[in-house]
């Protein structure tokens, strides 16, 4: 063994203690450190010939890199839809690395069974029935990709061809219909060989809505003349968190032949709250469902879940046939269900957080962050220099400058907020208007944090005006 490695081995508990000290310091300072660090990256160094040892690496990291890391796990980072890591989730994440299980298959470890237990809990959390089987993947983009890969196989089944064997050319053109799809849907269609251009926008409802107009969807399906299609319904759009009427969309299956994929990346968490659960009514009727976990569940990156009613088709797409792996069985190993072969025990942080805080603890996070988004929305509505672009439907506030919201001015506002270190929000375009989004999903965020964000906004908007 290399002497530095041997030395580290002999001092492993001590090294872990040092890492714990750094992590504890960072995590306890999250509420106070600058939320973003624009342009803070050092330039690359050469590969070390002789290593510094773990202690030396930790020192170099703390010196060169840690100062430029954002406070994205903290309470006032409102960009994209960004969760933090609950204390239990972080504990689970550390142990994932420590145990270093490979959950490709069930042999020789109970880790696969733990993933199954966790998937059962998630199914319950989102109000899904047992017809849905699930798997952990790295994020909503991959979850959408897996769901649409199963949809692609289903289209083949309808046409009497096997896409997984013959290739996507056996299918002919595919129709994918959606009202306000996330950009990851187009990416998934590109990856799957279906093609980005096959995604067709169906008009949304009138009146500042992003939800699909179900009548127009029915008309679009009707126009296909009986050709099976894929419908992507959206349960929580990124700009205004609007929800398609999932029940009404699913009811169209009585008249038209389509696969229903629901992108519920963060909107799925509405199901945790009795006040908002109606928004996810009909979710169980989907053929495939995407839910992100590193957003509103507040587990560390990277984790999402993918559910489907057609595990049989999923196995056709993803099975990994090899003499050493054996054929897929009735209870297929995860390596037959997702793009990965070897996989980490990504379920463990989720297991920890659900074990630690239960349904009620996570409901509280969801309801509190929604209330805080409303609070910020109400505050913004009172600021003459700012304008809300949509009602705060759930956990995202979509707003812009009241006067002359050009791209340049709106992006400058986002930059000055980031430079202030007080908060971080991300730009968007909503209804043709350049705007900003403040998304609440972090378990730590408080009223005081929200008021600090509003203060920072008022100051930044005033200087944007000057
Ligand atoms: C965030 C998001 C995605 C993509 O999620 P990643 O985890 O970043 O891959 C997809 N759909 C919706 C609705 C999202 O909010």
CSV table of C-alpha atoms and ligand atoms in Angstrom, one decimal:
chain,number,residue,atom,x,y,z
A,1,UNK,CA,0.0,0.0,0.0
A,2,UNK,CA,1.2,3.5,-0.8
A,3,UNK,CA,2.6,4.9,2.5
A,4,UNK,CA,0.2,8.0,2.4
A,5,UNK,CA,-2.7,5.7,1.9
A,6,UNK,CA,-1.5,3.4,4.7
A,7,UNK,CA,-1.1,6.4,7.0
A,8,UNK,CA,-4.7,7.5,6.2
A,9,UNK,CA,-6.0,4.0,6.8
A,10,UNK,CA,-4.4,4.0,10.3
A,11,UNK,CA,-6.0,7.4,11.1
A,12,UNK,CA,-9.4,7.0,9.5
A,13,UNK,CA,-11.6,7.7,12.5
A,14,UNK,CA,-9.5,10.9,13.1
A,15,UNK,CA,-9.9,12.0,9.5
A,16,UNK,CA,-13.6,11.5,9.6
A,17,UNK,CA,-13.7,13.6,12.7
A,18,UNK,CA,-11.9,16.4,10.8
A,19,UNK,CA,-14.4,16.2,7.9
A,20,UNK,CA,-17.2,16.3,10.5
A,21,UNK,CA,-15.8,19.4,12.0
A,22,UNK,CA,-15.6,21.2,8.6
A,23,UNK,CA,-19.1,20.0,7.7
A,24,UNK,CA,-20.5,21.1,11.1
A,25,UNK,CA,-19.0,24.5,10.7
A,26,UNK,CA,-20.3,25.0,7.2
A,27,UNK,CA,-23.8,23.7,7.9
A,28,UNK,CA,-24.2,25.7,11.1
A,29,UNK,CA,-23.1,28.9,9.2
A,30,UNK,CA,-25.5,28.4,6.3
A,31,UNK,CA,-28.0,31.0,7.4
A,32,UNK,CA,-25.3,33.7,7.6
A,33,UNK,CA,-22.9,33.1,4.7
A,34,UNK,CA,-23.4,34.8,1.3
A,35,UNK,CA,-26.1,33.0,-0.6
A,36,UNK,CA,-24.2,33.0,-3.9
A,37,UNK,CA,-20.6,33.6,-4.8
A,38,UNK,CA,-20.6,34.9,-8.4
A,39,UNK,CA,-17.3,34.4,-10.2
A,40,UNK,CA,-15.4,32.9,-7.3
A,41,UNK,CA,-13.7,29.9,-8.9
A,42,UNK,CA,-9.9,29.5,-8.7
A,43,UNK,CA,-8.0,28.5,-11.7
A,44,UNK,CA,-7.2,24.8,-12.2
A,45,UNK,CA,-4.0,23.3,-10.7
A,46,UNK,CA,-1.8,20.4,-12.0
A,47,UNK,CA,-2.5,16.8,-11.0
A,48,UNK,CA,-0.4,16.2,-7.8
A,49,UNK,CA,2.3,13.6,-8.4
A,50,UNK,CA,2.7,13.0,-4.7
A,51,UNK,CA,-0.6,13.2,-2.8
A,52,UNK,CA,-1.2,15.4,0.2
A,53,UNK,CA,-3.0,12.8,2.2
A,54,UNK,CA,-6.6,13.2,3.3
A,55,UNK,CA,-5.8,15.8,5.9
A,56,UNK,CA,-3.8,17.8,3.3
A,57,UNK,CA,-6.6,17.5,0.7
A,58,UNK,CA,-9.0,18.8,3.2
A,59,UNK,CA,-6.8,21.8,4.0
A,60,UNK,CA,-6.3,22.5,0.2
A,61,UNK,CA,-10.1,22.2,-0.4
A,62,UNK,CA,-10.9,24.5,2.5
A,63,UNK,CA,-8.4,27.1,1.2
A,64,UNK,CA,-9.0,27.0,-2.5
A,65,UNK,CA,-12.6,25.8,-3.1
A,66,UNK,CA,-14.8,26.1,-0.1
A,67,UNK,CA,-14.8,29.9,-0.1
A,68,UNK,CA,-16.4,29.9,-3.6
A,69,UNK,CA,-19.2,27.5,-2.8
A,70,UNK,CA,-22.7,28.9,-2.7
A,71,UNK,CA,-25.0,28.7,0.2
A,72,UNK,CA,-27.5,26.8,-1.9
A,73,UNK,CA,-28.3,24.5,0.9
A,74,UNK,CA,-29.3,27.4,3.0
A,75,UNK,CA,-32.6,29.3,3.7
A,76,UNK,CA,-32.5,32.2,1.3
A,77,UNK,CA,-31.3,30.5,-1.9
A,78,UNK,CA,-34.5,30.7,-4.0
A,79,UNK,CA,-33.1,29.9,-7.4
A,80,UNK,CA,-34.5,27.1,-9.6
A,81,UNK,CA,-36.3,24.8,-7.2
A,82,UNK,CA,-33.6,24.0,-4.7
A,83,UNK,CA,-34.0,22.0,-1.6
A,84,UNK,CA,-31.5,21.6,1.2
A,85,UNK,CA,-30.7,18.6,3.2
A,86,UNK,CA,-32.6,17.8,6.4
A,87,UNK,CA,-30.4,16.8,9.3
A,88,UNK,CA,-31.5,13.2,9.0
A,89,UNK,CA,-31.1,13.2,5.2
A,90,UNK,CA,-27.5,14.5,5.5
A,91,UNK,CA,-26.8,11.7,8.1
A,92,UNK,CA,-28.2,9.2,5.6
A,93,UNK,CA,-26.0,10.7,2.8
A,94,UNK,CA,-22.8,10.3,4.8
A,95,UNK,CA,-23.7,6.8,5.6
A,96,UNK,CA,-24.4,6.0,2.0
A,97,UNK,CA,-20.7,6.8,1.3
A,98,UNK,CA,-19.5,5.0,4.3
A,99,UNK,CA,-21.3,1.8,3.5
A,100,UNK,CA,-20.8,2.2,-0.2
A,101,UNK,CA,-23.4,-0.4,-1.2
A,102,UNK,CA,-23.9,-1.3,-4.9
A,103,UNK,CA,-27.7,-1.6,-5.3
A,104,UNK,CA,-27.7,-2.9,-8.8
A,105,UNK,CA,-28.9,-6.3,-7.5
A,106,UNK,CA,-30.2,-7.9,-4.3
A,107,UNK,CA,-27.5,-10.4,-3.8
A,108,UNK,CA,-25.6,-10.4,-0.6
A,109,UNK,CA,-27.0,-7.3,1.0
A,110,UNK,CA,-30.3,-6.0,2.4
A,111,UNK,CA,-29.7,-2.6,0.8
A,112,UNK,CA,-32.0,-3.4,-2.2
A,113,UNK,CA,-34.8,-4.2,0.3
A,114,UNK,CA,-34.2,-0.9,2.0
A,115,UNK,CA,-34.7,0.8,-1.4
A,116,UNK,CA,-37.9,-1.1,-1.9
A,117,UNK,CA,-39.2,-0.1,1.6
A,118,UNK,CA,-38.4,3.6,0.8
A,119,UNK,CA,-40.2,3.4,-2.5
A,120,UNK,CA,-43.2,2.0,-0.7
A,121,UNK,CA,-43.1,5.0,1.7
A,122,UNK,CA,-42.9,7.4,-1.2
A,123,UNK,CA,-45.7,5.8,-3.0
A,124,UNK,CA,-47.8,6.3,0.1
A,125,UNK,CA,-46.7,9.9,0.5
A,126,UNK,CA,-47.8,10.8,-3.0
A,127,UNK,CA,-51.1,8.9,-2.7
A,128,UNK,CA,-50.2,6.2,-5.3
A,129,UNK,CA,-51.7,2.7,-5.3
A,130,UNK,CA,-49.7,-0.5,-5.5
A,131,UNK,CA,-50.1,-0.7,-9.3
A,132,UNK,CA,-47.1,1.7,-9.4
A,133,UNK,CA,-43.6,0.3,-9.0
A,134,UNK,CA,-40.7,2.7,-8.5
A,135,UNK,CA,-37.0,3.1,-8.8
A,136,UNK,CA,-34.5,5.7,-7.6
A,137,UNK,CA,-32.7,7.8,-10.3
A,138,UNK,CA,-30.5,10.9,-10.1
A,139,UNK,CA,-33.0,13.6,-10.9
A,140,UNK,CA,-36.3,14.6,-12.6
A,141,UNK,CA,-34.6,14.8,-16.0
A,142,UNK,CA,-33.6,11.1,-15.8
A,143,UNK,CA,-37.0,10.2,-14.2
A,144,UNK,CA,-38.8,11.9,-17.2
A,145,UNK,CA,-36.4,10.1,-19.6
A,146,UNK,CA,-37.1,6.7,-18.0
A,147,UNK,CA,-40.9,7.4,-18.1
A,148,UNK,CA,-40.8,8.4,-21.7
A,149,UNK,CA,-38.6,5.4,-22.6
A,150,UNK,CA,-41.4,3.2,-21.2
A,151,UNK,CA,-43.9,5.2,-23.2
A,152,UNK,CA,-41.8,4.6,-26.3
A,153,UNK,CA,-41.9,0.9,-25.7
A,154,UNK,CA,-45.7,1.1,-25.2
A,155,UNK,CA,-46.1,2.8,-28.5
A,156,UNK,CA,-44.3,-0.1,-30.0
A,157,UNK,CA,-46.5,-2.6,-28.3
A,158,UNK,CA,-49.6,-0.7,-29.7
A,159,UNK,CA,-48.1,-1.1,-33.2
A,160,UNK,CA,-46.9,-4.7,-32.8
A,161,UNK,CA,-43.2,-3.8,-32.8
A,162,UNK,CA,-40.5,-3.9,-30.2
A,163,UNK,CA,-38.7,-0.6,-30.1
A,164,UNK,CA,-36.1,-1.9,-27.6
A,165,UNK,CA,-35.1,-4.6,-30.1
A,166,UNK,CA,-35.8,-3.0,-33.5
A,167,UNK,CA,-35.0,0.6,-32.7
A,168,UNK,CA,-37.1,3.7,-32.7
A,169,UNK,CA,-37.2,3.8,-36.6
A,170,UNK,CA,-39.7,0.9,-36.4
A,171,UNK,CA,-42.2,3.3,-34.8
A,172,UNK,CA,-42.6,6.1,-37.4
A,173,UNK,CA,-43.2,9.6,-36.1
A,174,UNK,CA,-44.3,9.9,-32.5
A,175,UNK,CA,-46.7,12.6,-31.2
A,176,UNK,CA,-45.9,14.0,-27.8
A,177,UNK,CA,-48.5,16.5,-26.5
A,178,UNK,CA,-48.1,18.8,-23.6
A,179,UNK,CA,-49.3,22.2,-22.3
A,180,UNK,CA,-46.4,23.7,-20.4
A,181,UNK,CA,-43.7,21.0,-20.5
A,182,UNK,CA,-40.4,21.5,-18.6
A,183,UNK,CA,-37.3,21.7,-20.8
A,184,UNK,CA,-36.2,18.3,-19.7
A,185,UNK,CA,-39.0,16.7,-21.7
A,186,UNK,CA,-37.5,18.0,-25.0
A,187,UNK,CA,-34.1,16.8,-23.8
A,188,UNK,CA,-35.5,13.3,-23.0
A,189,UNK,CA,-37.1,13.1,-26.5
A,190,UNK,CA,-33.7,14.0,-28.0
A,191,UNK,CA,-32.0,11.3,-25.9
A,192,UNK,CA,-34.6,8.7,-26.8
A,193,UNK,CA,-34.3,9.2,-30.6
A,194,UNK,CA,-37.9,10.5,-30.7
A,195,UNK,CA,-36.7,14.0,-31.5
A,196,UNK,CA,-37.3,17.4,-29.8
A,197,UNK,CA,-39.5,18.5,-32.7
A,198,UNK,CA,-42.0,15.8,-31.9
A,199,UNK,CA,-43.1,17.7,-28.7
A,200,UNK,CA,-46.2,19.7,-29.6
A,201,UNK,CA,-47.5,22.4,-27.5
A,202,UNK,CA,-51.2,22.2,-26.7
A,203,UNK,CA,-52.8,25.6,-25.8
A,204,UNK,CA,-53.2,26.4,-22.1
A,205,UNK,CA,-56.2,27.8,-20.4
A,206,UNK,CA,-57.0,31.4,-20.7
A,207,UNK,CA,-56.5,33.9,-17.9
A,208,UNK,CA,-52.9,33.8,-16.8
A,209,UNK,CA,-52.7,30.0,-16.6
A,210,UNK,CA,-50.1,27.5,-17.6
A,211,UNK,CA,-52.4,24.4,-17.2
A,212,UNK,CA,-53.3,22.7,-20.4
A,213,UNK,CA,-56.7,23.4,-22.0
A,214,UNK,CA,-58.2,19.8,-21.8
A,215,UNK,CA,-60.7,20.5,-24.6
A,216,UNK,CA,-57.8,21.6,-26.9
A,217,UNK,CA,-55.9,18.5,-25.8
A,218,UNK,CA,-58.9,16.4,-26.7
A,219,UNK,CA,-59.1,18.1,-30.1
A,220,UNK,CA,-55.3,17.5,-30.7
A,221,UNK,CA,-55.8,13.8,-29.8
A,222,UNK,CA,-58.8,13.6,-32.0
A,223,UNK,CA,-56.8,15.0,-35.0
A,224,UNK,CA,-54.4,12.0,-34.7
A,225,UNK,CA,-57.2,9.8,-36.1
A,226,UNK,CA,-56.7,6.9,-33.7
A,227,UNK,CA,-52.8,6.9,-33.8
A,228,UNK,CA,-51.5,6.2,-30.2
A,229,UNK,CA,-49.7,9.2,-28.7
A,230,UNK,CA,-47.9,10.3,-25.5
A,231,UNK,CA,-49.4,13.0,-23.3
A,232,UNK,CA,-47.1,14.7,-20.8
A,233,UNK,CA,-49.2,16.3,-18.1
A,234,UNK,CA,-47.6,18.8,-15.8
A,235,UNK,CA,-48.2,18.9,-12.0
A,236,UNK,CA,-46.4,22.0,-11.0
A,237,UNK,CA,-45.0,24.3,-13.7
A,238,UNK,CA,-41.7,26.1,-12.9
A,239,UNK,CA,-42.9,29.7,-13.4
A,240,UNK,CA,-46.3,29.7,-11.6
A,241,UNK,CA,-46.7,26.2,-10.2
A,242,UNK,CA,-49.9,25.6,-12.2
A,243,UNK,CA,-51.3,22.1,-12.4
A,244,UNK,CA,-53.0,20.4,-15.3
A,245,UNK,CA,-56.4,18.9,-14.4
A,246,UNK,CA,-54.9,15.4,-14.1
A,247,UNK,CA,-58.3,13.7,-13.6
A,248,UNK,CA,-59.7,15.3,-16.7
A,249,UNK,CA,-56.6,14.5,-18.7
A,250,UNK,CA,-56.7,10.9,-17.6
A,251,UNK,CA,-60.5,10.7,-18.4
A,252,UNK,CA,-59.6,11.3,-22.0
A,253,UNK,CA,-58.2,7.8,-22.1
A,254,UNK,CA,-61.7,6.5,-22.4
A,255,UNK,CA,-61.8,8.1,-25.8
A,256,UNK,CA,-58.2,8.2,-27.0
A,257,UNK,CA,-55.3,5.9,-27.0
A,258,UNK,CA,-52.3,7.5,-25.2
A,259,UNK,CA,-49.6,7.0,-22.6
A,260,UNK,CA,-50.0,9.5,-19.8
A,261,UNK,CA,-46.7,10.7,-18.2
A,262,UNK,CA,-47.0,13.1,-15.4
A,263,UNK,CA,-44.1,15.4,-14.6
A,264,UNK,CA,-44.7,16.1,-10.9
A,265,UNK,CA,-41.1,17.0,-10.2
A,266,UNK,CA,-41.9,19.2,-7.2
A,267,UNK,CA,-45.7,19.8,-7.6
A,268,UNK,CA,-46.1,16.2,-6.4
A,269,UNK,CA,-45.4,17.4,-2.9
A,270,UNK,CA,-48.8,19.1,-2.9
A,271,UNK,CA,-50.1,15.6,-2.1
A,272,UNK,CA,-48.6,15.9,1.4
A,273,UNK,CA,-50.9,18.7,2.5
A,274,UNK,CA,-54.7,18.2,3.0
A,275,UNK,CA,-55.0,21.8,1.8
A,276,UNK,CA,-53.3,21.3,-1.5
A,277,UNK,CA,-53.6,17.6,-2.2
A,278,UNK,CA,-56.6,18.1,-4.6
A,279,UNK,CA,-54.0,19.6,-7.1
A,280,UNK,CA,-52.6,16.1,-7.5
A,281,UNK,CA,-56.0,14.3,-7.8
A,282,UNK,CA,-55.7,11.8,-10.7
A,283,UNK,CA,-52.0,11.3,-10.3
A,284,UNK,CA,-52.5,7.6,-9.7
A,285,UNK,CA,-54.1,7.2,-13.1
A,286,UNK,CA,-50.8,8.1,-14.8
A,287,UNK,CA,-48.8,5.4,-16.6
A,288,UNK,CA,-45.5,7.0,-15.5
A,289,UNK,CA,-44.7,9.6,-12.9
A,290,UNK,CA,-41.6,11.7,-12.2
A,291,UNK,CA,-41.0,13.2,-8.7
A,292,UNK,CA,-37.8,14.9,-7.7
A,293,UNK,CA,-36.5,14.3,-4.2
A,294,UNK,CA,-33.6,16.8,-4.0
A,295,UNK,CA,-36.1,19.6,-4.3
A,296,UNK,CA,-39.0,19.6,-1.9
A,297,UNK,CA,-38.1,16.5,0.1
A,298,UNK,CA,-34.8,18.1,1.1
A,299,UNK,CA,-32.5,15.3,0.5
A,300,UNK,CA,-29.0,16.1,-0.9
A,301,UNK,CA,-28.3,15.8,-4.6
A,302,UNK,CA,-28.8,13.7,-6.5
A,303,UNK,CA,-32.1,11.9,-6.0
A,304,UNK,CA,-35.5,11.5,-7.8
A,305,UNK,CA,-38.0,8.7,-8.1
A,306,UNK,CA,-39.7,7.3,-11.1
A,307,UNK,CA,-43.0,5.4,-10.9
A,308,UNK,CA,-44.8,3.3,-13.6
A,309,UNK,CA,-47.7,1.0,-14.0
A,310,UNK,CA,-45.9,-1.0,-16.7
A,311,UNK,CA,-42.8,-2.5,-15.1
A,312,UNK,CA,-42.9,-5.2,-17.7
A,313,UNK,CA,-42.2,-2.7,-20.5
A,314,UNK,CA,-39.6,-1.0,-18.3
A,315,UNK,CA,-37.7,-4.2,-18.1
A,316,UNK,CA,-37.9,-4.7,-21.9
A,317,UNK,CA,-36.2,-1.3,-22.3
A,318,UNK,CA,-33.7,-1.4,-19.5
A,319,UNK,CA,-32.9,-5.1,-18.8
A,320,UNK,CA,-29.2,-5.9,-18.8
A,321,UNK,CA,-28.9,-9.4,-20.1
A,322,UNK,CA,-25.6,-11.1,-19.3
A,323,UNK,CA,-24.6,-14.5,-18.1
A,324,UNK,CA,-23.1,-13.1,-14.9
A,325,UNK,CA,-26.2,-11.0,-14.1
A,326,UNK,CA,-28.8,-13.6,-14.9
A,327,UNK,CA,-32.2,-13.0,-16.5
A,328,UNK,CA,-34.7,-10.5,-15.1
A,329,UNK,CA,-37.2,-12.2,-12.8
A,330,UNK,CA,-40.7,-11.3,-11.6
A,331,UNK,CA,-39.0,-9.1,-9.0
A,332,UNK,CA,-36.4,-7.5,-11.2
A,333,UNK,CA,-33.2,-6.0,-9.8
A,334,UNK,CA,-32.8,-2.3,-10.2
A,335,UNK,CA,-30.2,-2.7,-12.9
A,336,UNK,CA,-33.0,-4.0,-15.1
A,337,UNK,CA,-35.1,-0.8,-14.5
A,338,UNK,CA,-32.9,2.3,-14.9
A,339,UNK,CA,-30.2,3.6,-17.1
A,340,UNK,CA,-27.5,2.7,-14.5
A,341,UNK,CA,-26.0,-0.7,-13.9
A,342,UNK,CA,-24.1,-0.1,-10.7
A,343,UNK,CA,-25.8,2.4,-8.4
A,344,UNK,CA,-25.3,3.9,-5.0
A,345,UNK,CA,-27.8,3.4,-2.2
A,346,UNK,CA,-29.5,6.7,-3.2
A,347,UNK,CA,-32.5,5.8,-1.2
A,348,UNK,CA,-30.8,6.0,2.2
A,349,UNK,CA,-31.0,9.8,2.7
A,350,UNK,CA,-34.7,9.6,1.8
A,351,UNK,CA,-35.2,6.7,4.2
A,352,UNK,CA,-33.5,8.6,7.0
A,353,UNK,CA,-35.6,11.8,6.5
A,354,UNK,CA,-38.9,9.9,6.3
A,355,UNK,CA,-37.9,7.8,9.3
A,356,UNK,CA,-36.9,10.9,11.2
A,357,UNK,CA,-39.7,13.3,10.4
A,358,UNK,CA,-42.5,11.1,8.9
A,359,UNK,CA,-45.4,12.3,6.8
A,360,UNK,CA,-46.2,15.1,9.3
A,361,UNK,CA,-42.7,16.5,9.4
A,362,UNK,CA,-42.5,16.7,5.6
A,363,UNK,CA,-46.0,18.1,5.4
A,364,UNK,CA,-44.9,20.9,7.7
A,365,UNK,CA,-42.0,21.8,5.4
A,366,UNK,CA,-44.3,21.9,2.4
A,367,UNK,CA,-47.0,24.0,4.1
A,368,UNK,CA,-44.5,26.4,5.7
A,369,UNK,CA,-42.7,27.0,2.5
A,370,UNK,CA,-46.0,27.7,0.6
A,371,UNK,CA,-47.0,30.1,3.3
A,372,UNK,CA,-43.6,31.9,3.0
A,373,UNK,CA,-43.9,32.2,-0.8
A,374,UNK,CA,-47.3,33.8,-0.2
A,375,UNK,CA,-45.8,36.1,2.3
A,376,UNK,CA,-43.1,37.2,-0.2
A,377,UNK,CA,-45.8,37.6,-2.9
A,378,UNK,CA,-47.9,39.8,-0.7
A,379,UNK,CA,-44.8,41.9,0.1
A,380,UNK,CA,-43.8,42.3,-3.5
A,381,UNK,CA,-47.4,43.3,-4.4
A,382,UNK,CA,-46.9,46.3,-2.1
A,383,UNK,CA,-43.6,47.4,-3.7
A,384,UNK,CA,-44.4,50.0,-6.4
A,385,UNK,CA,-41.2,49.2,-8.4
A,386,UNK,CA,-42.0,45.5,-8.6
A,387,UNK,CA,-44.9,43.6,-10.2
A,388,UNK,CA,-46.2,40.1,-9.6
A,389,UNK,CA,-46.8,38.3,-12.8
A,390,UNK,CA,-49.1,35.6,-11.5
A,391,UNK,CA,-50.9,34.7,-8.3
A,392,UNK,CA,-48.7,32.7,-5.9
A,393,UNK,CA,-50.3,29.4,-6.4
A,394,UNK,CA,-47.9,27.3,-4.4
A,395,UNK,CA,-44.2,27.8,-3.6
A,396,UNK,CA,-43.0,30.0,-6.5
A,397,UNK,CA,-43.2,33.8,-6.7
A,398,UNK,CA,-43.0,35.1,-10.3
A,399,UNK,CA,-42.3,38.8,-10.5
A,400,UNK,CA,-40.6,41.5,-12.5
A,401,UNK,CA,-39.8,45.2,-12.6
A,402,UNK,CA,-42.9,47.4,-12.8
A,403,UNK,CA,-41.2,49.7,-15.4
A,404,UNK,CA,-39.5,48.5,-18.5
A,405,UNK,CA,-38.7,44.9,-17.7
A,406,UNK,CA,-36.2,44.4,-20.5
A,407,UNK,CA,-33.9,41.3,-20.3
A,408,UNK,CA,-31.0,43.5,-19.5
A,409,UNK,CA,-32.7,45.2,-16.6
A,410,UNK,CA,-34.2,42.1,-15.2
A,411,UNK,CA,-30.9,40.1,-15.4
A,412,UNK,CA,-29.1,43.1,-13.8
A,413,UNK,CA,-31.6,42.9,-10.9
A,414,UNK,CA,-30.9,39.2,-10.5
A,415,UNK,CA,-27.1,39.9,-10.5
A,416,UNK,CA,-27.3,42.6,-8.0
A,417,UNK,CA,-29.4,40.4,-5.7
A,418,UNK,CA,-26.7,37.7,-6.0
A,419,UNK,CA,-23.9,40.2,-5.4
A,420,UNK,CA,-25.7,41.3,-2.2
A,421,UNK,CA,-25.2,37.8,-0.8
A,422,UNK,CA,-28.7,38.1,0.7
A,423,UNK,CA,-30.6,35.9,-1.7
A,424,UNK,CA,-30.4,34.2,-5.1
A,425,UNK,CA,-33.3,34.0,-7.6
A,426,UNK,CA,-33.3,32.9,-11.2
A,427,UNK,CA,-34.5,34.6,-14.4
A,428,UNK,CA,-37.2,33.3,-16.6
A,429,UNK,CA,-39.6,34.5,-19.3
A,430,UNK,CA,-43.3,34.3,-18.5
A,431,UNK,CA,-45.9,35.2,-21.0
A,432,UNK,CA,-43.3,36.9,-23.1
A,433,UNK,CA,-42.1,39.1,-20.1
A,434,UNK,CA,-38.6,38.8,-18.6
A,435,UNK,CA,-39.1,38.0,-15.0
A,436,UNK,CA,-37.5,36.5,-11.9
A,437,UNK,CA,-38.6,33.4,-9.9
A,438,UNK,CA,-38.2,33.0,-6.2
A,439,UNK,CA,-38.9,29.3,-5.3
A,440,UNK,CA,-39.4,28.2,-1.7
A,441,UNK,CA,-38.5,24.6,-0.9
A,442,UNK,CA,-35.8,24.7,1.7
A,443,UNK,CA,-36.6,23.2,5.1
A,444,UNK,CA,-34.8,25.9,7.0
A,445,UNK,CA,-36.5,29.0,5.5
A,446,UNK,CA,-38.2,31.2,8.1
A,447,UNK,CA,-40.4,34.3,8.1
A,448,UNK,CA,-37.3,36.3,9.1
A,449,UNK,CA,-35.5,34.9,6.0
A,450,UNK,CA,-38.4,35.8,3.8
A,451,UNK,CA,-38.5,39.4,5.2
A,452,UNK,CA,-34.7,39.7,4.6
A,453,UNK,CA,-35.3,38.6,1.0
A,454,UNK,CA,-38.0,41.2,0.5
A,455,UNK,CA,-35.7,43.9,2.0
A,456,UNK,CA,-32.9,42.9,-0.4
A,457,UNK,CA,-35.4,43.0,-3.3
A,458,UNK,CA,-36.6,46.5,-2.3
A,459,UNK,CA,-33.1,47.8,-2.2
A,460,UNK,CA,-32.1,46.1,-5.5
A,461,UNK,CA,-35.2,47.4,-7.3
A,462,UNK,CA,-34.5,50.9,-6.0
A,463,UNK,CA,-31.0,50.9,-7.4
A,464,UNK,CA,-32.2,49.3,-10.7
A,465,UNK,CA,-34.5,52.3,-10.9
A,466,UNK,CA,-31.8,54.9,-10.2
B,1,LIG,C1,-36.5,20.6,-11.8
B,1,LIG,C2,-37.5,20.0,-12.7
B,1,LIG,C3,-37.1,19.1,-13.7
B,1,LIG,C4,-35.6,18.6,-13.8
B,1,LIG,O1,-35.1,18.2,-12.6
B,1,LIG,P1,-33.6,17.8,-12.4
B,1,LIG,O2,-33.7,17.1,-11.1
B,1,LIG,O3,-32.8,19.1,-12.4
B,1,LIG,O4,-33.2,16.9,-13.5
B,1,LIG,C5,-38.1,18.5,-14.5
B,1,LIG,N1,-39.3,18.9,-14.4
B,1,LIG,C6,-39.8,19.9,-13.5
B,1,LIG,C7,-41.2,20.3,-13.5
B,1,LIG,C8,-38.8,20.5,-12.7
B,1,LIG,O5,-39.2,21.4,-11.8
